XYZ file of C-alpha atoms in Angstrom:
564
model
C 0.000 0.000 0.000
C 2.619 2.373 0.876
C 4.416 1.876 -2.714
C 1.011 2.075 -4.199
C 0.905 5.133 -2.423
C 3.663 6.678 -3.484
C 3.660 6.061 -7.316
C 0.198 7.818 -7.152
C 1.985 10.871 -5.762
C 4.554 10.286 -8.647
C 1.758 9.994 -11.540
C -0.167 12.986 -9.797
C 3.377 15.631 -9.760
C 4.029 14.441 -13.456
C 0.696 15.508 -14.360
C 1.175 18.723 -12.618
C 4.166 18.985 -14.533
C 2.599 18.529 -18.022
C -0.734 20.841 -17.222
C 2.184 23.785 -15.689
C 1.310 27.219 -18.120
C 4.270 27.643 -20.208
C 5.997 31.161 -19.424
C 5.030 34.117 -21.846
C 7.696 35.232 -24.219
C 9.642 38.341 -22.998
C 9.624 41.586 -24.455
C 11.955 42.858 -26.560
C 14.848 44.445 -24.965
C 14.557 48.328 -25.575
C 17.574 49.274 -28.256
C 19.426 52.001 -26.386
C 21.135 54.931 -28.773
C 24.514 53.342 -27.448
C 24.159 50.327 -28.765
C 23.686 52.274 -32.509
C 26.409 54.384 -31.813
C 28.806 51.780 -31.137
C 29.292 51.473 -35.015
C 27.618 54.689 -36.668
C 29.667 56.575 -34.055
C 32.955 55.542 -36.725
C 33.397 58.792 -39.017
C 34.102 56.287 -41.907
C 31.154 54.046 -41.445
C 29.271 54.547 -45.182
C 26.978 52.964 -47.327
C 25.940 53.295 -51.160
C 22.304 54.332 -51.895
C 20.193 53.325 -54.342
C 21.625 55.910 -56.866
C 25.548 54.143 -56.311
C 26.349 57.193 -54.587
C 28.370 56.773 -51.764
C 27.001 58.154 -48.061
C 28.068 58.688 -45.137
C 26.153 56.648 -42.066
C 28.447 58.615 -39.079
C 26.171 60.251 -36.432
C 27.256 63.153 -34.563
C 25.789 62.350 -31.033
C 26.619 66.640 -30.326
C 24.685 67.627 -33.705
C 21.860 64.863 -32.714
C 21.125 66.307 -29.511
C 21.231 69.305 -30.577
C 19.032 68.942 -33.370
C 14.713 68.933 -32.699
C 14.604 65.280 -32.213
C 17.026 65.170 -29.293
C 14.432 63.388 -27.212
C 13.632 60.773 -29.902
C 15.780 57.458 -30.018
C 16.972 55.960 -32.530
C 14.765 52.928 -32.512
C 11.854 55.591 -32.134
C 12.626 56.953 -35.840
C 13.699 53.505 -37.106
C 11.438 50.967 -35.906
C 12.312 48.195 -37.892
C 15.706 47.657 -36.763
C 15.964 44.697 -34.398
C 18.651 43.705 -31.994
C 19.998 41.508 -34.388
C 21.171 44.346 -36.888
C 23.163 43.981 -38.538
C 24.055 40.440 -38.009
C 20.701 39.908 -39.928
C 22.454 41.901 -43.148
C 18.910 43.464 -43.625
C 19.400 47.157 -44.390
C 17.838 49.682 -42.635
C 14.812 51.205 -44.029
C 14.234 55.169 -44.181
C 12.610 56.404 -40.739
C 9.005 56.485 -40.692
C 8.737 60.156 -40.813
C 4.786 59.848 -41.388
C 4.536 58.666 -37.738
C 4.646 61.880 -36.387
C 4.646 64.315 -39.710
C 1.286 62.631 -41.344
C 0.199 65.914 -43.090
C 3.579 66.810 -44.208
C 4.345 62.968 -45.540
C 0.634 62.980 -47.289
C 2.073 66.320 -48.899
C 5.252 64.711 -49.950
C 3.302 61.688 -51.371
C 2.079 63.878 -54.204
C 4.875 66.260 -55.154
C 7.785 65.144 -58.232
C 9.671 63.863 -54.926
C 7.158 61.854 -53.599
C 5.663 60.793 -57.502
C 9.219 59.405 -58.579
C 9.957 57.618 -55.606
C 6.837 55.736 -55.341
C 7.787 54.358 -59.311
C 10.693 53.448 -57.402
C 13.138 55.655 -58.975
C 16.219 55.439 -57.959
C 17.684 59.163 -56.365
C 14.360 60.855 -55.886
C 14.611 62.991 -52.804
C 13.333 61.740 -49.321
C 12.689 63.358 -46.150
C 16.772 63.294 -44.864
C 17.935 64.408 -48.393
C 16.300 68.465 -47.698
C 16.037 68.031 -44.063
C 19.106 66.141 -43.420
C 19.334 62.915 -41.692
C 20.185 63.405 -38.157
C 21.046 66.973 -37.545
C 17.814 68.500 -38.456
C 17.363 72.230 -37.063
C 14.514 74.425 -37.473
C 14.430 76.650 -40.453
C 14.834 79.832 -38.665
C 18.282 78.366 -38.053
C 21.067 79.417 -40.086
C 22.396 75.865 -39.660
C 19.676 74.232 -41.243
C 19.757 73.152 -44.963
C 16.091 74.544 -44.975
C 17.204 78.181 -44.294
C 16.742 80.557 -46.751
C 20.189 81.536 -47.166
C 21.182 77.624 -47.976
C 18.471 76.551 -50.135
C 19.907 76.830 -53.510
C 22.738 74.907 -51.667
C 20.158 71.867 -50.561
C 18.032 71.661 -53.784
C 21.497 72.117 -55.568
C 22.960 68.879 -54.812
C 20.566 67.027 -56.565
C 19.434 70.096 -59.508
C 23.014 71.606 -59.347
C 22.401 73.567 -62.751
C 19.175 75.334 -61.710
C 20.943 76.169 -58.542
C 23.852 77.703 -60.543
C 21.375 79.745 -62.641
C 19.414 80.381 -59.384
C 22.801 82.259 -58.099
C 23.225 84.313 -61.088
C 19.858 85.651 -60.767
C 18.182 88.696 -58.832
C 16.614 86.552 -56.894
C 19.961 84.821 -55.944
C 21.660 87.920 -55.623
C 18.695 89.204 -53.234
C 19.237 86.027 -50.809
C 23.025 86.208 -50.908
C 22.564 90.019 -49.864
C 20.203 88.655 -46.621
C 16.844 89.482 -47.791
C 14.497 87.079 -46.336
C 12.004 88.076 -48.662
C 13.696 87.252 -52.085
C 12.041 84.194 -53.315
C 13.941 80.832 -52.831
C 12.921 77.530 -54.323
C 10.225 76.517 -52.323
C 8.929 80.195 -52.474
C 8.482 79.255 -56.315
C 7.820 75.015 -56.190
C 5.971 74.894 -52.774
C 7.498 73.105 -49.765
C 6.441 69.381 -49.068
C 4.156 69.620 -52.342
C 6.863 70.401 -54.742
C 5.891 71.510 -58.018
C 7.142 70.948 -61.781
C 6.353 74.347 -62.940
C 7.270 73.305 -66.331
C 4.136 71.453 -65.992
C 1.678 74.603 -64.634
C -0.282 76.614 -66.855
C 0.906 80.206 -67.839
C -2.129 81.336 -65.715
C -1.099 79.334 -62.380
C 2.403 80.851 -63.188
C 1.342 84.388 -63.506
C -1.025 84.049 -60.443
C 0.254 81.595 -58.072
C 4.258 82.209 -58.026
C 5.571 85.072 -59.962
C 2.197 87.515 -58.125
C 2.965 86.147 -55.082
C 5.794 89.146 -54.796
C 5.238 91.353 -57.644
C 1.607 91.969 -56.798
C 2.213 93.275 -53.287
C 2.460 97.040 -52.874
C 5.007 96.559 -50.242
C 7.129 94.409 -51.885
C 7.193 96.758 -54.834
C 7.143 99.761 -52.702
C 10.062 98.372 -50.370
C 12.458 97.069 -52.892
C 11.607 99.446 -55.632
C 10.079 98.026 -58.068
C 7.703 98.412 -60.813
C 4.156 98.306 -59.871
C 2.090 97.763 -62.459
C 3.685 94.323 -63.913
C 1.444 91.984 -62.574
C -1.919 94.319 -63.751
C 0.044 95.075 -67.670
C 0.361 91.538 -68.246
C -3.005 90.257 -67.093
C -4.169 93.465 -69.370
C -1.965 92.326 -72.401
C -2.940 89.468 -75.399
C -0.914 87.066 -73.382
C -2.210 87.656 -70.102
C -5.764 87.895 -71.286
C -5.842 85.013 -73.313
C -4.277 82.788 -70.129
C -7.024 83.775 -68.201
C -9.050 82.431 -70.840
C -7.564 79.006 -70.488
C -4.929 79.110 -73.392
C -2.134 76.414 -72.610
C 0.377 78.221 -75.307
C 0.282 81.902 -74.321
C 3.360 83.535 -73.112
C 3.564 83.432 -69.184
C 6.067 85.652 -66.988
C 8.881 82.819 -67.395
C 8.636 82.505 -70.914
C 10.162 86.172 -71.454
C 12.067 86.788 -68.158
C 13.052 83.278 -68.265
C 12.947 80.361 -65.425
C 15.713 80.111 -62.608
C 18.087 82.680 -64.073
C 16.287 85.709 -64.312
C 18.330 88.795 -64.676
C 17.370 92.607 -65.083
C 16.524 94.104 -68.264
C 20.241 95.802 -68.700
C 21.811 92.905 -68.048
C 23.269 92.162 -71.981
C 22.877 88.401 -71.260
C 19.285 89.299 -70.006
C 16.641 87.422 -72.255
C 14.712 90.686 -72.278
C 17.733 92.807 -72.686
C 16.834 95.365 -76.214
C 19.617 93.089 -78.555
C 17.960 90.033 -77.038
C 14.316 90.591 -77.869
C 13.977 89.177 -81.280
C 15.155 85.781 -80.137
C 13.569 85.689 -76.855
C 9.840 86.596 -78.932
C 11.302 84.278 -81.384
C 10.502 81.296 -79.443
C 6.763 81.825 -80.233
C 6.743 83.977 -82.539
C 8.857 82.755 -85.776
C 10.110 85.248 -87.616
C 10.026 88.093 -85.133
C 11.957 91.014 -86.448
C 13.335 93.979 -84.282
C 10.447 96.149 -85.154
C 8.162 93.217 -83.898
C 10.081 92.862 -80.981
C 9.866 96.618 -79.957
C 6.690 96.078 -79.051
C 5.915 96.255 -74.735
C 4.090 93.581 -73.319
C 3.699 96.078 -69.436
C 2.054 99.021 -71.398
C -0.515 100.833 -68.983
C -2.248 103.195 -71.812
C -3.242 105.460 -69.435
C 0.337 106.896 -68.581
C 1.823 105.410 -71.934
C 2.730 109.359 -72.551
C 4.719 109.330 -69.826
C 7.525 107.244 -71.446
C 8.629 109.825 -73.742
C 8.602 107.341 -76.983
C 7.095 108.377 -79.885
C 4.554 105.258 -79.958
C 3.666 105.516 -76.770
C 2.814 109.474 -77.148
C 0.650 108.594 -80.541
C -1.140 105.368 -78.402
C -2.141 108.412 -75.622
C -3.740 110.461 -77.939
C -5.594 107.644 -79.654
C -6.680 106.361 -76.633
C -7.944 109.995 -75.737
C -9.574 110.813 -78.865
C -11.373 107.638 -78.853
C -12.721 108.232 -75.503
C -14.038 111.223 -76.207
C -15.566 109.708 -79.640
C -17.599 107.217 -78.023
C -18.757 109.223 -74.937
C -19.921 111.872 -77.257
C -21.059 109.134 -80.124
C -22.875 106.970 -77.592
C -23.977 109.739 -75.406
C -26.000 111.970 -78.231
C -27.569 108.545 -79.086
C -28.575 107.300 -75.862
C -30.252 110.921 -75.150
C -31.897 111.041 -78.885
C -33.323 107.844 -77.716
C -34.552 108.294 -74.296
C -36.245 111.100 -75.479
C -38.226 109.527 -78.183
C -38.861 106.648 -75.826
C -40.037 109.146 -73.204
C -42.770 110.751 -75.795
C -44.130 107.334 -77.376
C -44.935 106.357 -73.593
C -45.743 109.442 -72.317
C -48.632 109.398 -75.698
C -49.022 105.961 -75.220
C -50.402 106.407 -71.088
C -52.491 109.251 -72.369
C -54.282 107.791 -74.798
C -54.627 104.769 -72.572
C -58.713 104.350 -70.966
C -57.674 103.803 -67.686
C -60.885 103.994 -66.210
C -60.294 100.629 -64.062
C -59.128 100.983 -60.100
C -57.327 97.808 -59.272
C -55.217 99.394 -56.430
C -56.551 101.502 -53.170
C -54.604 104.494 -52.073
C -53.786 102.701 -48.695
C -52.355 99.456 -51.103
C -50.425 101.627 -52.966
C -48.671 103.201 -50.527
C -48.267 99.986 -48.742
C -46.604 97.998 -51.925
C -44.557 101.175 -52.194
C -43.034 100.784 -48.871
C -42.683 97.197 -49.538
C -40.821 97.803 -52.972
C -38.645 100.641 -51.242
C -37.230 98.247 -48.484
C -36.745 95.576 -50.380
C -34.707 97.184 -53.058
C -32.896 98.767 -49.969
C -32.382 95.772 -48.526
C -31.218 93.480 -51.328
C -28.857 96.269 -52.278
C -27.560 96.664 -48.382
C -27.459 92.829 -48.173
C -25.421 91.784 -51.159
C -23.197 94.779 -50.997
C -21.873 93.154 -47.812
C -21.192 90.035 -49.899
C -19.200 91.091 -52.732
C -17.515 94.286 -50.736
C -15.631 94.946 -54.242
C -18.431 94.867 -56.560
C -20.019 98.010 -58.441
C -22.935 97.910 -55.903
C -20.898 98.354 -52.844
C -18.715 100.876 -54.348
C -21.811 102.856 -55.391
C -22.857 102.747 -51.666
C -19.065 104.210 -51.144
C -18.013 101.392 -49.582
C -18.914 102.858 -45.988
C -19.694 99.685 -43.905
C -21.484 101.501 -41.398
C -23.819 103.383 -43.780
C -24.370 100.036 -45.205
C -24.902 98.170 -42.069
C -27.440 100.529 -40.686
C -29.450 101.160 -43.824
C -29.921 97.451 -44.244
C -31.257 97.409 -40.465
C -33.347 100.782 -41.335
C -35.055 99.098 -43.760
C -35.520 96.135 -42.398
C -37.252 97.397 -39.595
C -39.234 99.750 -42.626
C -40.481 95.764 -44.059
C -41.227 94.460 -40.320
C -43.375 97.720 -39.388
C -45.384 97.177 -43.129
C -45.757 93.778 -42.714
C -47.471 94.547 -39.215
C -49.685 97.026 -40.382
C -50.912 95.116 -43.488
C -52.111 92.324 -40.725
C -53.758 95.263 -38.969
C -55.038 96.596 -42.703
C -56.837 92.769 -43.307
C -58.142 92.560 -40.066
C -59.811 95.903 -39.437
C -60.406 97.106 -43.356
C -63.248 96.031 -44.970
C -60.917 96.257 -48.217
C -58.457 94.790 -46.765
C -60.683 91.618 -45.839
C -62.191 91.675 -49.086
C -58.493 91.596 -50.660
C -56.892 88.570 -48.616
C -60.277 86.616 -49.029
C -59.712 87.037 -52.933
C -55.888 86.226 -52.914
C -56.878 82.751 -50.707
C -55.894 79.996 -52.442
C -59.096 78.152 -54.116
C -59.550 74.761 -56.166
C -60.347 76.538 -59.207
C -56.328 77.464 -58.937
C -55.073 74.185 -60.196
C -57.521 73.772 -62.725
C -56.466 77.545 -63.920
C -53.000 76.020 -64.135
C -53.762 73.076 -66.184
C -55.398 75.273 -68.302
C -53.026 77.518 -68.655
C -50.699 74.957 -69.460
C -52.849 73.887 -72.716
C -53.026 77.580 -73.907
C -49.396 78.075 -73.253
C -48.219 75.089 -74.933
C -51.024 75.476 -78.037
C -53.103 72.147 -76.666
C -55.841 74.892 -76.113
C -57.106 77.960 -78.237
C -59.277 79.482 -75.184
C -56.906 80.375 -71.916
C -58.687 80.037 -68.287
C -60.880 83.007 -67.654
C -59.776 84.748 -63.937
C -61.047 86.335 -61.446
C -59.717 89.417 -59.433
C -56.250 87.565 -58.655
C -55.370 84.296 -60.664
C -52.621 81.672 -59.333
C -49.746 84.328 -60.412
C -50.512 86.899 -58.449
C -51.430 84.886 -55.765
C -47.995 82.797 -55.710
C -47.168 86.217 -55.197
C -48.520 87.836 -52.634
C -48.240 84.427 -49.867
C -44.449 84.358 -51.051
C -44.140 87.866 -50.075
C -45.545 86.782 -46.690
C -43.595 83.618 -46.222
C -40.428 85.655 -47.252
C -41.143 88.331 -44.787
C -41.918 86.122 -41.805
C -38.302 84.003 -42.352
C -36.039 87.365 -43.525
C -37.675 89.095 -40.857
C -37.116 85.962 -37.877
C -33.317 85.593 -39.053
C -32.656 89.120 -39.153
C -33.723 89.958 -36.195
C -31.395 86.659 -34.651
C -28.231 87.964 -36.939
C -29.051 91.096 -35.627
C -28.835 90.117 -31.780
C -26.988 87.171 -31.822
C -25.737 88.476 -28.585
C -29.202 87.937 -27.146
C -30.139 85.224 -29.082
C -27.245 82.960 -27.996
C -27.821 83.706 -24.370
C -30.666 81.309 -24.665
C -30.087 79.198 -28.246
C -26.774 77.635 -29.301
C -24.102 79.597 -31.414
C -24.979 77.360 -34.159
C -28.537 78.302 -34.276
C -27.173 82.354 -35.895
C -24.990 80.423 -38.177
C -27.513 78.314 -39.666
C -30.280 81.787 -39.620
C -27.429 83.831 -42.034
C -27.416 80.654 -43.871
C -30.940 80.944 -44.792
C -31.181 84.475 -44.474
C -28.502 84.806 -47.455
C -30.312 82.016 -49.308
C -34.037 83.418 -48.930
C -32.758 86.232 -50.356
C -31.132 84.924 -53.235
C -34.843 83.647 -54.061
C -36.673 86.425 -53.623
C -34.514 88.575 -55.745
C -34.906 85.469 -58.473
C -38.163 85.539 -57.807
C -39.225 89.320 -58.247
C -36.754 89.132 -61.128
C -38.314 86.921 -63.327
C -41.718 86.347 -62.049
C -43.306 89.896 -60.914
C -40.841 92.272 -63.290
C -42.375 89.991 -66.389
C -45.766 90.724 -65.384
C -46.165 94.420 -64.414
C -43.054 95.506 -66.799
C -42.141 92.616 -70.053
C -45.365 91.641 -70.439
C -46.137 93.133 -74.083
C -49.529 93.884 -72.788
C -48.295 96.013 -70.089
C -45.143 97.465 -71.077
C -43.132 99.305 -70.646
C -45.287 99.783 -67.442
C -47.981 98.572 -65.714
C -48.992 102.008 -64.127
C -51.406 100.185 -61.644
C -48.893 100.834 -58.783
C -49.079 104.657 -59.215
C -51.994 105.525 -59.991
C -54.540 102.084 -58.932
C -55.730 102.299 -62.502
C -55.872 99.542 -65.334
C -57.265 99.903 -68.920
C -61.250 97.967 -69.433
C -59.645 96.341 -72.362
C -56.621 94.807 -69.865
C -59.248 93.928 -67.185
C -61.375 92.183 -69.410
C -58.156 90.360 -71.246
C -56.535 89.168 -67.598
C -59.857 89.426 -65.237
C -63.211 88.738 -66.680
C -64.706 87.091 -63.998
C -63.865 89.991 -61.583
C -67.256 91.458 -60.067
C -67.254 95.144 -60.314
């Protein structure tokens, strides 16, 4: 019993043994910047890259902690590396820069850089080529490949002749003399997103890059230079016909040429006077001198100004002309105004307006109405487009806008209110909203319309007082003056208003507030203007609205079911 025993103890630690959790696999060890620096610590540790060109893999531990990603380690940048590197011969791969720079990676991804080396061609530029590998510095720094004053430098080891030409130019020149605000390359090709300009229409050149500078007033102002170069060529063949989407028309680089752009009295100057025929040349075959003495910056106003014979003659053409079609145009816009003036002015007398379609208390009423609106829509859209004709006609005074918009605003609120007062106390007034209710005989004027309009019908529906048009009308005038009024007043007092209602709520009343409007200047536009001014039966106005008066032949044409 007592062996028996004891095997059974045996059997039951052996099966202990066999059931026992194995232990979990360890972490990696952490790889400490020492144990990297024990080889790329050796000043002739180096490598070839993918182009054959020989580089250096030395890291200067004083220029890495110096440099922004002193607290990083070096495992941190290069995560693939194992402790077995490089036992395991596998290369390392290029840090994972898009760990912590996603946006600027996703940027790099689709500039020429990024483009080539996803084809997987060999030398296209990475992160450490522009930013440099370990010892990367801000580019405030004067240390940093990335500062303005060692750009050409950076961009030149790889584009060596464009960095030459860069040198040469007044835009080299302008860096090497400290001026932060001469353009370098990725002033010109963008920074992460670099650009083939070659590539870029003339318009993107003209309007993205070379205005950039020469369209500031304090660049120009600062450093001297013309002002008007930017305007001239947008108002010249070339510059017009870019902006009309022509792929071939002369941009600024095609004259002044591309990376080594010198001033015009420079003799090796592509727009230096000898130079001129061959430079127009290039799209112009068989450009002679004479053809070449022709200005591309000519501002005709001050063309006089130069001195040069052609310039003086263009003046005075320009003048003469002027003159000629203000007079010209002027003597036959007045001839014609005042014939138009007497045909109407005969037409309205001989008219039998014996008809009253409008009380004295509408009239003034739709007057009001008309005068705030027009205010109003004026006022509103003038805030809008701040550069357009109607602001500038307003004198571009915000406050005189901002407070004649309110003005009449409160002018539409205060005639809304009374015509509710006008309908409920006014026995006209009753009669009128009871005749503008929408009735079934509506829809069937509307099919029937429909037929006349479209020549399915000889006969159109007969109408009463108001048909479906005018009253489409009159309840859009009262839906639009219940919703401009509402979000006006919560634009107006958003201060208020957001006391109780969420910030969001104003944003999404100027929403419809800007929309609303949009519509009901559409509306009166193309709907009510047609009818009481296009319409041949009517025009050139229907006087209704001044006087409350309509011909018996246009009431019995438009109304004949109206009850005198």
């Amino acid at each position: 019993m007592a062996i028996q025993r004891y095997v059974a103890a045996l059997a039951a630690a052996a099966s202990l043994a066999v059931y026992e959790p194995a232990p979990l696999p360890a972490a990696p060890a952490e790889i400490k910047n020492s144990a990297c620096l024990d080889c790329h610590g050796d000043k002739t540790l180096t490598t070839t890259n993918a182009a054959g060109k020989e580089v250096s893999l030395y890291v200067d531990v004083a220029k890495l902690t110096a440099s922004i990603h002193k607290t990083n380690t070096c495992a941190s940048c290069h995560a693939d590396i194992t402790s077995k590197h490089p036992d395991d011969n596998v290369p390392a791969k290029a840090a994972a820069c898009a760990n912590c720079h996603e946006k600027q990676s996703e940027s790099y991804g689709a500039s020429v850089h990024g483009l080539a080396a996803a084809k997987g061609q060999k030398g296209a530029a990475t992160c450490s080529d522009c930013h440099d590998g370990h010892t990367i510095l801000p580019p405030t720094s004067p240390e940093s490949p990335l500062h303005f004053s060692r750009l050409a430098q950076t961009c030149g080891a790889c584009h060596d002749q464009q960095a030459k030409d860069v040198e040469e130019s007044v835009h080299g020149k302008a860096v090497a003399a400290g001026h932060r605000e001469a353009p370098t390359c990725t002033d010109c090709h963008s920074e992460h997103k670099i650009t083939e300009l070659k590539t870029s229409s003339s318009l993107q050149i003209a309007t993205e890059v070379c205005s950039g500078c020469h369209a500031s007033e304090r660049m120009n102002t600062k450093y001297n230079l013309p002002p008007d170069r930017v305007k001239t060529f947008f108002e010249s063949y070339h510059g017009l016909a870019a902006q009309y989407g022509s792929t071939l028309a002369a941009n600024c680089a095609s004259c002044h040429g591309v990376h080594r752009i010198l001033p015009s009295t420079d003799p090796r100057s592509s727009i230096y006077r000898t130079n001129l025929v061959v430079t127009c040349g290039k799209c112009h075959p068989g450009a002679t001198a004479n053809f070449a003495q022709s200005k591309v910056h000519v501002d005709a106003a001050s063309a006089q100004a130069d001195g040069d014979l052609g310039g003086t003659i263009n003046w005075w053409v320009r003048r003469i002309y002027l003159v000629l079609i203000v007079g010209t145009i002027g003597f036959m816009l007045a001839h014609n105004l005042l014939l138009f003036g007497k045909k109407v002015r005969a037409r309205f007398r001989g008219a039998d307006l014996s008809v009253v379609r409008m009380s004295l208390s509408q009239r003034v009423q739709h007057f009001l109405l008309a005068l705030s609106f027009i205010t109003l829509a004026v006022t509103g859209f003038a805030l809008k487009w701040p550069d357009s004709w109607i602001a500038k006609a307003m004198g571009s005074n915000e406050m005189f806008r901002r407070w004649s918009h309110r003005i009449a605003g409160v002018v539409l609120l205060a005639v809304g209110a009374y015509h509710v007062f006008y309908i409920l106390t006014n026995k006209d007034g009753r009669k009128l909203v009871k005749d503008l209710f929408p009735a079934a005989k509506d829809l069937k004027d509307v099919a029937g319309n429909a037929r006349y309009l479209t020549g399915l019908s000889p006969e159109k529906p007969k109408i009463a007082r108001f048909g479906y048009a005018e009253k489409m009308e009159y309840w859009a005038v009262v839906w639009g003056t219940i919703i401009m009024g509402v979000t006006g007043l919560v634009i107006w007092f958003k201060i208020d208003v957001t006391k109780f209602l969420p910030r969001w709520m104003v944003d999404v009343a100027t929403t419809i507030h800007y929309y609303e409007a949009i519509l009901a200047c559409l509306a009166i536009i193309v709907w009510h203007f047609y009818h009481v001014i296009f319409d041949p039966d009517v025009y050139p106005l229907n006087r209704a609205f001044w006087n409350g008066r309509v011909s018996k032949h246009w009431q019995e044409e438009e109304h004949p079911l109206e009850k005198s």
